[in-house]
Amino acid sequence: MTVTDVRPPHPDRLTVGRLIVDGVRIVALRGELDHAARDFVEEALKPRVADMPPRTVVDLTDLTFMDSSGINALISAHRAAVGTQG
């Protein structure tokens, strides 16, 4: 299991944790996901290398706020995953 904590441009508002469990990539969002963090979240959800797990779970348990920009980021990530057989 690999765990990475990523800090966006506004670390007081959003953090992203990443780990891989049983061949599934888990991306945990904590804090507020709004227009200021959308690009950062979209980038965090993109697979980085070809050998990454094809399945991704986004854990929203500790997300305290999400506006339509956040929903659009999730839709974009879903489309990208489907496009690569994820």
CSV table of C-alpha atoms in Angstrom, one decimal:
chain,number,residue,atom,x,y,z
A,1,MET,CA,0.0,0.0,0.0
A,2,THR,CA,1.4,3.4,-1.0
A,3,VAL,CA,0.1,6.6,0.6
A,4,THR,CA,0.8,10.1,-0.7
A,5,ASP,CA,-0.5,13.4,0.6
A,6,VAL,CA,-0.6,16.1,-1.9
A,7,ARG,CA,-0.9,19.8,-1.2
A,8,PRO,CA,-2.8,22.1,-3.6
A,9,PRO,CA,-2.3,25.8,-4.0
A,10,HIS,CA,-4.6,26.5,-1.1
A,11,PRO,CA,-3.6,23.8,1.5
A,12,ASP,CA,-5.8,25.4,4.2
A,13,ARG,CA,-8.9,24.6,2.1
A,14,LEU,CA,-8.2,21.2,0.4
A,15,THR,CA,-5.8,18.3,0.6
A,16,VAL,CA,-5.7,15.2,-1.5
A,17,GLY,CA,-4.5,11.8,-0.2
A,18,ARG,CA,-3.7,8.9,-2.6
A,19,LEU,CA,-3.3,5.3,-1.9
A,20,ILE,CA,-3.5,2.0,-3.8
A,21,VAL,CA,-5.4,-0.9,-2.1
A,22,ASP,CA,-5.9,-4.3,-3.7
A,23,GLY,CA,-5.2,-2.9,-7.2
A,24,VAL,CA,-7.6,0.0,-6.8
A,25,ARG,CA,-6.4,3.6,-6.6
A,26,ILE,CA,-8.1,5.6,-3.9
A,27,VAL,CA,-8.1,9.4,-4.0
A,28,ALA,CA,-9.3,11.0,-0.7
A,29,LEU,CA,-10.4,14.6,-0.9
A,30,ARG,CA,-10.5,16.6,2.4
A,31,GLY,CA,-11.8,20.1,2.8
A,32,GLU,CA,-13.4,22.3,0.1
A,33,LEU,CA,-13.6,21.6,-3.6
A,34,ASP,CA,-14.5,24.7,-5.5
A,35,HIS,CA,-13.5,26.6,-8.7
A,36,ALA,CA,-10.1,27.5,-7.1
A,37,ALA,CA,-9.2,23.8,-6.7
A,38,ARG,CA,-10.9,22.3,-9.8
A,39,ASP,CA,-7.8,22.1,-12.0
A,40,PHE,CA,-5.7,20.7,-9.1
A,41,VAL,CA,-8.3,17.9,-8.5
A,42,GLU,CA,-8.7,17.1,-12.1
A,43,GLU,CA,-4.9,16.6,-12.3
A,44,ALA,CA,-4.8,14.5,-9.2
A,45,LEU,CA,-7.5,12.2,-10.6
A,46,LYS,CA,-5.7,11.6,-13.9
A,47,PRO,CA,-3.7,8.4,-14.1
A,48,ARG,CA,0.0,9.3,-14.2
A,49,VAL,CA,1.5,6.2,-15.8
A,50,ALA,CA,0.3,3.3,-17.9
A,51,ASP,CA,0.8,0.8,-15.1
A,52,MET,CA,-1.5,2.5,-12.6
A,53,PRO,CA,-4.7,0.6,-11.6
A,54,PRO,CA,-7.5,1.1,-14.1
A,55,ARG,CA,-10.0,1.6,-11.3
A,56,THR,CA,-10.2,4.7,-9.1
A,57,VAL,CA,-12.4,5.4,-6.1
A,58,VAL,CA,-12.8,9.0,-5.0
A,59,ASP,CA,-13.4,9.2,-1.2
A,60,LEU,CA,-15.5,12.2,-0.4
A,61,THR,CA,-16.0,11.3,3.3
A,62,ASP,CA,-14.0,14.4,4.6
A,63,LEU,CA,-15.1,16.8,1.8
A,64,THR,CA,-17.0,19.6,3.6
A,65,PHE,CA,-18.0,21.6,0.5
A,66,MET,CA,-18.3,21.0,-3.2
A,67,ASP,CA,-19.8,23.4,-5.8
A,68,SER,CA,-20.6,22.7,-9.5
A,69,SER,CA,-16.9,23.1,-10.4
A,70,GLY,CA,-16.1,20.1,-8.2
A,71,ILE,CA,-18.9,18.1,-9.8
A,72,ASN,CA,-17.5,19.0,-13.2
A,73,ALA,CA,-14.1,17.8,-12.1
A,74,LEU,CA,-15.5,14.4,-11.2
A,75,ILE,CA,-17.4,14.2,-14.5
A,76,SER,CA,-14.1,15.0,-16.4
A,77,ALA,CA,-12.2,12.4,-14.4
A,78,HIS,CA,-15.0,9.8,-15.2
A,79,ARG,CA,-14.8,10.6,-18.9
A,80,ALA,CA,-11.0,10.3,-18.9
A,81,ALA,CA,-11.2,6.9,-17.1
A,82,VAL,CA,-13.8,5.5,-19.5
A,83,GLY,CA,-11.7,6.7,-22.4
A,84,THR,CA,-8.8,4.5,-21.2
A,85,GLN,CA,-10.9,1.5,-20.3
A,86,GLY,CA,-10.9,2.4,-16.6
